[in-house]
mmCIF file of C-alpha atoms and ligand atoms in Angstrom:
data_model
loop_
_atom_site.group_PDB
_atom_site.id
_atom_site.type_symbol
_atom_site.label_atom_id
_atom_site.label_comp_id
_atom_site.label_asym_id
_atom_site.label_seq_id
_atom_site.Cartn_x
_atom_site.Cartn_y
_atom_site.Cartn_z
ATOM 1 C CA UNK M 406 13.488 -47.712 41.939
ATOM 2 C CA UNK M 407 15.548 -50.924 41.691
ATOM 3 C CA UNK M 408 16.976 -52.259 44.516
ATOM 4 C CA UNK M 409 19.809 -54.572 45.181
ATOM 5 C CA UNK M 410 20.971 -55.957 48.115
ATOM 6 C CA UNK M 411 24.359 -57.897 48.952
ATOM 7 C CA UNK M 412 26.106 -58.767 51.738
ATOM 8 C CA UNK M 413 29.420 -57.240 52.811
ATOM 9 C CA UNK M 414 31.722 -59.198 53.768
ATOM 10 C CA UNK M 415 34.967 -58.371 54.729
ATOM 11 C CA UNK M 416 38.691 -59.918 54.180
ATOM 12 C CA UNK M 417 38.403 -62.304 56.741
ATOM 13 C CA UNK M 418 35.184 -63.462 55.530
ATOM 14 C CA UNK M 419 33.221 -61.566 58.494
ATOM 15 C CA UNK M 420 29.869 -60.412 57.651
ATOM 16 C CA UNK M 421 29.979 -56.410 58.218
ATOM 17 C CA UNK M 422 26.624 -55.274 56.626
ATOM 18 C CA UNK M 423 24.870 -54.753 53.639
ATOM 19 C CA UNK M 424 25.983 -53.044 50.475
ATOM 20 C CA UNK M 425 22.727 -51.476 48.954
ATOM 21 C CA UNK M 426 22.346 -50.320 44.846
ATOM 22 C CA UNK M 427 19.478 -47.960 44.423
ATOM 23 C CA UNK M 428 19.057 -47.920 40.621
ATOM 24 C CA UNK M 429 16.458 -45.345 39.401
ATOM 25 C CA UNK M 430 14.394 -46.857 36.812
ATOM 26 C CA UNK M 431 11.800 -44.708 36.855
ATOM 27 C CA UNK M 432 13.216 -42.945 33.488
ATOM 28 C CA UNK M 433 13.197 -45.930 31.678
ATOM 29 C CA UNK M 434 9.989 -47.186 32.861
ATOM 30 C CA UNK M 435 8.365 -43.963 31.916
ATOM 31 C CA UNK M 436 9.686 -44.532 28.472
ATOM 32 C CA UNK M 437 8.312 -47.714 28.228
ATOM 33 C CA UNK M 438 5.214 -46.725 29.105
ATOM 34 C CA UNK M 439 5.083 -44.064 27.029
ATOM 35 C CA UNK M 440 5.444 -46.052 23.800
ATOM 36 C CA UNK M 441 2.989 -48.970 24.755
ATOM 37 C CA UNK M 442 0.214 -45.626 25.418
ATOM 38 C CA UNK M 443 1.534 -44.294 21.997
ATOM 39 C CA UNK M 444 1.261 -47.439 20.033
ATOM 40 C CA UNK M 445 -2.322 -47.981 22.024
ATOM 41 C CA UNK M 446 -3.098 -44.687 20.813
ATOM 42 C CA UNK M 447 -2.126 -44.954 17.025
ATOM 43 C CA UNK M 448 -4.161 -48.181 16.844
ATOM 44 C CA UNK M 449 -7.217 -46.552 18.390
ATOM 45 C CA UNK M 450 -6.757 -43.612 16.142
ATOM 46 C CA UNK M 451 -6.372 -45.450 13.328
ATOM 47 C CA UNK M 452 -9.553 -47.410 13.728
ATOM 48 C CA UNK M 453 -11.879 -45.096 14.206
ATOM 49 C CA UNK M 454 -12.084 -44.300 10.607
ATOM 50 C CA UNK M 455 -11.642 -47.249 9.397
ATOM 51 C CA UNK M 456 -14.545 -48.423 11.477
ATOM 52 C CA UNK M 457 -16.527 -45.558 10.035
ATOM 53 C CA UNK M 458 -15.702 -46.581 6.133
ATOM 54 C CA UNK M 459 -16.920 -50.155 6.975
ATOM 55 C CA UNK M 460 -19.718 -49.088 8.772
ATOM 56 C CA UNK M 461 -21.049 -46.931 5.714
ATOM 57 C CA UNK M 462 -19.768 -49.127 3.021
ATOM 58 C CA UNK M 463 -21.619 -51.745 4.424
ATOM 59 C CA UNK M 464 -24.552 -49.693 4.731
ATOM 60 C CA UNK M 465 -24.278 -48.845 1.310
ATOM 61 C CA UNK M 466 -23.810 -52.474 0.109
ATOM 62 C CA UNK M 467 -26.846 -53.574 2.054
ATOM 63 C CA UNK M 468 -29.517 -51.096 0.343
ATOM 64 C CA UNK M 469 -29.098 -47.540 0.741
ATOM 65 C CA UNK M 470 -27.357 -47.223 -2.220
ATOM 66 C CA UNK M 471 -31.258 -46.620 -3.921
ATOM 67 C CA UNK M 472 -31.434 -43.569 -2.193
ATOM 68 C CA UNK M 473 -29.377 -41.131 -4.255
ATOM 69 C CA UNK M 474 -29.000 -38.560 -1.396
ATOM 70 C CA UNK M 475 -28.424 -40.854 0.711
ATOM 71 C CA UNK M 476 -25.503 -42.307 -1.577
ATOM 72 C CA UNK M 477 -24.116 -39.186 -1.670
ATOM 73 C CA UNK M 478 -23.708 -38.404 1.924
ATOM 74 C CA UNK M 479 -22.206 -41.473 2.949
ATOM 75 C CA UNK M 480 -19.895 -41.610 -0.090
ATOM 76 C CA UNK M 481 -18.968 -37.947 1.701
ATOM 77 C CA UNK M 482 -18.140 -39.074 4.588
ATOM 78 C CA UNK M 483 -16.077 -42.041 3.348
ATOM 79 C CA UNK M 484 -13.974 -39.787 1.246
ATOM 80 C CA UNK M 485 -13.618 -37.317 4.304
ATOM 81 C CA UNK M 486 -12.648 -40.297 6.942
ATOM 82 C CA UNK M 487 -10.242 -41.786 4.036
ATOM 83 C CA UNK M 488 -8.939 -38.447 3.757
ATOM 84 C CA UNK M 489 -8.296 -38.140 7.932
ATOM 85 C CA UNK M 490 -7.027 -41.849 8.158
ATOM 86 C CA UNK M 491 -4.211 -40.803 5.291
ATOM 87 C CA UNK M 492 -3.185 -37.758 6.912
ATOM 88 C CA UNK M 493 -2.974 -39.898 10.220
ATOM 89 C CA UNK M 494 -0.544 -42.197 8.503
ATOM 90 C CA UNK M 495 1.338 -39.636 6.982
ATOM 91 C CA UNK M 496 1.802 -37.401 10.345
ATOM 92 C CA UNK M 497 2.597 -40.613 12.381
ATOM 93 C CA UNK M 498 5.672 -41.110 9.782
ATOM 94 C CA UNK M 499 6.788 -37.757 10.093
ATOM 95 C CA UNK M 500 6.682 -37.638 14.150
ATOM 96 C CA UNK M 501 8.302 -40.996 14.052
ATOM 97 C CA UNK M 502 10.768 -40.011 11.920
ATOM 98 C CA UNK M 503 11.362 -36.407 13.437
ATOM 99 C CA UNK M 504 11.183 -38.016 17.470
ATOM 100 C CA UNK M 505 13.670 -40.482 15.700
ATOM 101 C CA UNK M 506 16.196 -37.293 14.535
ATOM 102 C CA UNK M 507 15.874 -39.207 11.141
ATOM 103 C CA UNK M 508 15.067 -35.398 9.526
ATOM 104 C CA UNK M 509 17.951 -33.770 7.851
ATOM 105 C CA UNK M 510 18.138 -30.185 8.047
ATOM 106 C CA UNK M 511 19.058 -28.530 5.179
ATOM 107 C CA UNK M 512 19.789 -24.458 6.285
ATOM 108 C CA UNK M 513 19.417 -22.258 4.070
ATOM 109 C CA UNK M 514 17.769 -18.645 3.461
ATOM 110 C CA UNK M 515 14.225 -18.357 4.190
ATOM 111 C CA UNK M 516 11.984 -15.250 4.136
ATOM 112 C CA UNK M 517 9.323 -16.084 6.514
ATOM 113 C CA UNK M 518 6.243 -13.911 4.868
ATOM 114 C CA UNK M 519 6.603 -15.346 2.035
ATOM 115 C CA UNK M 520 6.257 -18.570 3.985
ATOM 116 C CA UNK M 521 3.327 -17.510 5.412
ATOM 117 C CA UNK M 522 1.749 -15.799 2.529
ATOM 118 C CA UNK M 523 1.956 -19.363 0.721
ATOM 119 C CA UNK M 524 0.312 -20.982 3.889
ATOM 120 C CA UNK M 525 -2.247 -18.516 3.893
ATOM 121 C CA UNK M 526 -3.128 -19.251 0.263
ATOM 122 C CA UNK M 527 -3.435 -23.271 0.845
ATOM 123 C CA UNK M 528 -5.747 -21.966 3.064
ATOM 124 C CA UNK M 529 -7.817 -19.342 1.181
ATOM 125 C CA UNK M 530 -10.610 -21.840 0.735
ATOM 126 C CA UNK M 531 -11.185 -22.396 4.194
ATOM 127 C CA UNK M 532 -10.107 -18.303 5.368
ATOM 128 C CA UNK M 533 -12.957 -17.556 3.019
ATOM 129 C CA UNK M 534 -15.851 -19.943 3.691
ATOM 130 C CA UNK M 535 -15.677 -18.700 7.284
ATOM 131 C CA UNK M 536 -15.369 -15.081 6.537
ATOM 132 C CA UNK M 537 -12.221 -14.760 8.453
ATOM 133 C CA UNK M 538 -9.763 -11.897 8.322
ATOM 134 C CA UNK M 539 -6.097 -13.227 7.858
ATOM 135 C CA UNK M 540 -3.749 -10.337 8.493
ATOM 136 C CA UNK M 541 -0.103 -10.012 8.418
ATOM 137 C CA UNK M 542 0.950 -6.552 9.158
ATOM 138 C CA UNK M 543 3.315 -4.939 6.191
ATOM 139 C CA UNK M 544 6.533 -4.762 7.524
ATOM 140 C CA UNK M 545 9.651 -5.800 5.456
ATOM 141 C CA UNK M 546 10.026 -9.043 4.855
ATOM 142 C CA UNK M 547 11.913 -11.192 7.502
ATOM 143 C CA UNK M 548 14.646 -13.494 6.291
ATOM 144 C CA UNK M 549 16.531 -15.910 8.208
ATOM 145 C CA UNK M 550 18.920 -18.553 8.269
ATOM 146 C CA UNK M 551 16.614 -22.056 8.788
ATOM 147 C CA UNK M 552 15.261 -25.041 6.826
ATOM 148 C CA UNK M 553 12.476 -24.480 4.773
ATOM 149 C CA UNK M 554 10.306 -27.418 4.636
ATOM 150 C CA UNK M 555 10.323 -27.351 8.822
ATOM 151 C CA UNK M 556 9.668 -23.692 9.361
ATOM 152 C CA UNK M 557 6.703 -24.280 6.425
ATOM 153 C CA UNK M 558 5.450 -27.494 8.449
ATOM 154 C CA UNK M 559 5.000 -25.408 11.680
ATOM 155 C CA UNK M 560 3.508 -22.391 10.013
ATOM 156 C CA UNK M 561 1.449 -24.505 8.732
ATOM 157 C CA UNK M 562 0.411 -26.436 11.446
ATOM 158 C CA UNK M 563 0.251 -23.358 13.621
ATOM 159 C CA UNK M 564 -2.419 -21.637 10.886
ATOM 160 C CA UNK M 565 -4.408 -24.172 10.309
ATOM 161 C CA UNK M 566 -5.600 -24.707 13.588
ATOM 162 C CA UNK M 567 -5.504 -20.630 14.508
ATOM 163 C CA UNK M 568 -7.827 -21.216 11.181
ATOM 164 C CA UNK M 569 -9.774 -24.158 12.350
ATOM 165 C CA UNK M 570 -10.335 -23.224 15.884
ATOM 166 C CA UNK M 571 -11.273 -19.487 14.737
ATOM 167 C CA UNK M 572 -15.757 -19.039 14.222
ATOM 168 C CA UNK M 573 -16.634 -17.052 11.440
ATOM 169 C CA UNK M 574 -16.021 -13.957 11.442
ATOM 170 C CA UNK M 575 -12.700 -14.299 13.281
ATOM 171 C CA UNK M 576 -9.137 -12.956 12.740
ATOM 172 C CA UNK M 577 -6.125 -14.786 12.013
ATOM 173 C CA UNK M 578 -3.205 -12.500 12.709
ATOM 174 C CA UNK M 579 0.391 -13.782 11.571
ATOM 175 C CA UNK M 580 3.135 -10.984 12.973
ATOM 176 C CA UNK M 581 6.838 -11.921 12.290
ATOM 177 C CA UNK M 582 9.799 -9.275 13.502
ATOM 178 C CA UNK M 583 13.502 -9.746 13.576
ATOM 179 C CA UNK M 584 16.254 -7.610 16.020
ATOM 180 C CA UNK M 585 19.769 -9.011 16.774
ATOM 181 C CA UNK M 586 19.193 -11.750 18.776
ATOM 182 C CA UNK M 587 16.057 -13.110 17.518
ATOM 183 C CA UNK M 588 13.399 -13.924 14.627
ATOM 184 C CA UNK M 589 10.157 -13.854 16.384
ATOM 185 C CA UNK M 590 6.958 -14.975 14.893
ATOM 186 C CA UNK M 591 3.340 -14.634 16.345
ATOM 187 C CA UNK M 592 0.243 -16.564 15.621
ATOM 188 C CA UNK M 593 -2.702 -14.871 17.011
ATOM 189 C CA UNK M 594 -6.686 -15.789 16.627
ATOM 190 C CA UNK M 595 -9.222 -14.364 17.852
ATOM 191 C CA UNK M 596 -11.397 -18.089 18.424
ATOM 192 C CA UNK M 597 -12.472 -20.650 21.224
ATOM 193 C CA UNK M 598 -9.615 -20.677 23.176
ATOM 194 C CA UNK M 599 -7.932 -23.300 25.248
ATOM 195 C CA UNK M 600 -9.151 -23.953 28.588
ATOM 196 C CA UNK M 601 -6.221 -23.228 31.170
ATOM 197 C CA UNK M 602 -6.151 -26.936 32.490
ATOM 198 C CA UNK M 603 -5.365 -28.300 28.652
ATOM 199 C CA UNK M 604 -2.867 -25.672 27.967
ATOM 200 C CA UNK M 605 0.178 -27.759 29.600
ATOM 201 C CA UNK M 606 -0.546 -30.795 27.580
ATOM 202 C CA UNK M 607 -1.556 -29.807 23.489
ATOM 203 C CA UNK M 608 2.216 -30.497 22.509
ATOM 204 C CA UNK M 609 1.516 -34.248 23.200
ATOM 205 C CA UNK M 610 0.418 -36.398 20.934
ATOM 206 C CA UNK M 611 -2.819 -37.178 20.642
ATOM 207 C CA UNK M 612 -3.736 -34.751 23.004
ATOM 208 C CA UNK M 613 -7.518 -32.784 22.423
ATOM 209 C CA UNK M 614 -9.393 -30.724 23.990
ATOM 210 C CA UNK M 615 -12.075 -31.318 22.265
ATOM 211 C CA UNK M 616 -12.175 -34.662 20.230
ATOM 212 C CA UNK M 617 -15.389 -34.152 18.727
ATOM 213 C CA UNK M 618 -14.371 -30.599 17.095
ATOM 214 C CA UNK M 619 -11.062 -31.863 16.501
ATOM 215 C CA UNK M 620 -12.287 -34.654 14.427
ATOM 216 C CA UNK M 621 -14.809 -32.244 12.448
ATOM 217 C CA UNK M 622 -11.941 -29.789 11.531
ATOM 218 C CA UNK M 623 -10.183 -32.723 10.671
ATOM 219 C CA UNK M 624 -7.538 -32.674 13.500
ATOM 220 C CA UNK M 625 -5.142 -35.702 14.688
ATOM 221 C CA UNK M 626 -4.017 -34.273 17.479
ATOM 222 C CA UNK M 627 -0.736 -34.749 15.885
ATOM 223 C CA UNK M 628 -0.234 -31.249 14.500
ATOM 224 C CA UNK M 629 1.037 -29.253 17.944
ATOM 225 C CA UNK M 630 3.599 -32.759 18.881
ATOM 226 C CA UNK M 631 5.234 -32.380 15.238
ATOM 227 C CA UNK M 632 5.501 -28.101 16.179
ATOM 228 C CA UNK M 633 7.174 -28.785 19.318
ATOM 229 C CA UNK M 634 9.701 -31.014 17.807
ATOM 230 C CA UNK M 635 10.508 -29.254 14.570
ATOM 231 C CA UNK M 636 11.100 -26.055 16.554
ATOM 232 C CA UNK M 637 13.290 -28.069 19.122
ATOM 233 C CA UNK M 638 15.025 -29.153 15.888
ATOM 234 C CA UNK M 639 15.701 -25.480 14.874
ATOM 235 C CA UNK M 640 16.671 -24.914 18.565
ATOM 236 C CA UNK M 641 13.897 -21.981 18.730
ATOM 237 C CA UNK M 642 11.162 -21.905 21.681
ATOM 238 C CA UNK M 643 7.619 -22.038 21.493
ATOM 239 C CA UNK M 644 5.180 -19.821 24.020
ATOM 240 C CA UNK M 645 1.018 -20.156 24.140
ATOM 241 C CA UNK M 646 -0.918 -17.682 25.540
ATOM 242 C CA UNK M 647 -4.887 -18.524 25.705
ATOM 243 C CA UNK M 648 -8.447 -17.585 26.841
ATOM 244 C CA UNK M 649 -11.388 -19.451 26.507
ATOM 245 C CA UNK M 650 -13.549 -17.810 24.549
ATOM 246 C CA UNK M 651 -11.090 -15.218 23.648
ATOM 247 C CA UNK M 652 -8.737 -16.664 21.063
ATOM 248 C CA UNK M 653 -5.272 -18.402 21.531
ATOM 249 C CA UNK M 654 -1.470 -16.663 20.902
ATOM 250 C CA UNK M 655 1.312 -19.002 19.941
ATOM 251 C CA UNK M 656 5.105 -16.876 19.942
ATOM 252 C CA UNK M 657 7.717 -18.461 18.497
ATOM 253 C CA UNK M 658 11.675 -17.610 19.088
ATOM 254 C CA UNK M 659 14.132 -18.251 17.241
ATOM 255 C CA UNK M 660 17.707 -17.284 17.842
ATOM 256 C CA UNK M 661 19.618 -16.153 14.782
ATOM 257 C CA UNK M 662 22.989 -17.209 16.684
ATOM 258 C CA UNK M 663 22.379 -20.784 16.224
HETATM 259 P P1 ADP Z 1598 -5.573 -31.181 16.166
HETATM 260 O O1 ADP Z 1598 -5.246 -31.998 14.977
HETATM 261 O O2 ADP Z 1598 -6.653 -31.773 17.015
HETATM 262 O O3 ADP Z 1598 -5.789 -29.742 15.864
HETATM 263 P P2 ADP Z 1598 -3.092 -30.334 17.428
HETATM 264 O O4 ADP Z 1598 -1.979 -31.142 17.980
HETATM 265 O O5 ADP Z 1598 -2.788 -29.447 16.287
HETATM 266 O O6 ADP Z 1598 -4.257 -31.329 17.084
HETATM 267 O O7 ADP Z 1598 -3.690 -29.464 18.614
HETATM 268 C C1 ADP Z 1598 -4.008 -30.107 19.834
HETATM 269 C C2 ADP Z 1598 -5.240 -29.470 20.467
HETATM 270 O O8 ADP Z 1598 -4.944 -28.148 20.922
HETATM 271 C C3 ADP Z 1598 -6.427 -29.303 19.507
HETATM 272 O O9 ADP Z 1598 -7.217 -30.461 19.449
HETATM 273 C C4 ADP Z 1598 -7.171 -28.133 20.130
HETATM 274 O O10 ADP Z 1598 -8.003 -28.599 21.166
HETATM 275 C C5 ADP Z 1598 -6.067 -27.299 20.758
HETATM 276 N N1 ADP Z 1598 -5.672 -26.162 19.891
HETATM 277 C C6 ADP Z 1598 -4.579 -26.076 19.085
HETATM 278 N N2 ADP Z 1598 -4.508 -24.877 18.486
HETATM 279 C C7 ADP Z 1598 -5.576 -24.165 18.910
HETATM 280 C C8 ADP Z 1598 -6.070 -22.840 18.649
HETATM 281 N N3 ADP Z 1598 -5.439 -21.998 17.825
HETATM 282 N N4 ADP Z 1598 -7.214 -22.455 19.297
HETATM 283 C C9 ADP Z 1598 -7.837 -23.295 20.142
HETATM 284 N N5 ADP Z 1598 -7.437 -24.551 20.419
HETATM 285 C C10 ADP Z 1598 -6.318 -24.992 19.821
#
């Protein structure tokens, strides 16, 4: 709160008391504080990696580069962290530009399975490595009026960590109805879960419940903030339902009236 105080005086220059402005800052000053944690957090995030490419390159440099297997390992894991530290750039841009309303939405006709089909084939590696069952039950198609290259980001967003989060063995269920009012779309798993306490804060950025297994599935913590946003952007609502252990439900709506 900012406070000012003057004195009130009246007309014939008597002092009569005290004219107070309370000024609510707190708004702004949460803002601010926001951005300095956010561009704390990008530089942190960016240097892990980079500290981990050094770190092996200079390994490398300094002798281990005799041992073949050795070679190959680290040379791995530099291609994997170069990989992570590109996808952090790239995802920083596009929440910078979407939190900026620098996206233009183009509307047009979208069917959503075949969205999601197309996800679940950039995926197939993955799906398949981990035996996982990917299933999206055969209705007819659901089309709608929205912009493609958003509604693909979240699906793919929202699949790739029901995907990633999933153990082997899992399912991966993608359901997507349509009545008057609404396109809904459901992204079920059947893997770890989110513990009750985290649920509240996965939309923000940055935010893991796990760093360690975010890291090895190759997370940001970037992927749930950019969701939030695009689906704010399509003026639809997002919904998580989760047990540890259990697996994790994200339900998207999306009103065809706007
Ligand atoms: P990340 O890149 O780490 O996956 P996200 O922003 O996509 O970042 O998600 C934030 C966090 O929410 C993840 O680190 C993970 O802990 C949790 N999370 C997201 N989706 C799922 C899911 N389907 N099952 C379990 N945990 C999830």
């Amino acid at each position: 709160l900012d406070v000012n105080l003057a004195p009130y005086i009246n007309f014939k220059g008597e002092k009569k008391g005290v004219v107070t402005v309370l000024h609510d800052i707190t708004e702004i000053r949460r803002l601010e504080k926001m951005r300095s944690e956010f561009v704390a957090n990008v530089s942190h995030e960016l240097r892990t990696p980079i500290t981990s490419i050094k770190g092996f390159t200079e390994t490398l440099l300094d002798g281990a580069m005799q041992d073949e297997e050795l070679c190959r390992n680290f040379l791995q894991i530099i291609s994997e962290e170069s990989e992570r530290l590109f996808r952090l750039i790239r995802e920083i841009l596009d929440l910078s530009k979407i939190e900026q309303k620098r996206i233009v939405i183009n509307m047009t006709e979208v069917n959503i399975n075949k969205l999601v089909e197309g996800t679940a084939s950039l995926l197939q590696e993955q799906i398949q490595r981990k035996g996982l069952r990917f299933i999206m039950p055969a209705a007819k198609d659901v089309t709608m009026i929205s912009d493609r290259d958003c509604m693909n980001q979240i699906l793919l967003n929202l699949i790739t960590n029901a995907v990633a989060y999933t153990p082997e063995g899992g399912t991966v269920k993608v359901e997507v109805s349509k009545d008057e009012q609404n396109v809904t779309i459901v992204v079920a798993d059947t893997g770890i879960g989110i513990p009750e306490g985290d649920i509240p804060r996965i939309f923000e950025r940055f935010y893991r419940v796990d760093k360690a297994r975010s890291r090895d599935s190759g997370g940001t913590g970037l992927g749930l903030a950019i969701v939030k946003h695009l689906i704010d952007a399509l003026h639809g609502e997002i919904a998580v339902q989760s047990e540890e252990g259990r697996g994790t439900t994200f339900i998207l709506v999306f009103p065809l009236d706007k």
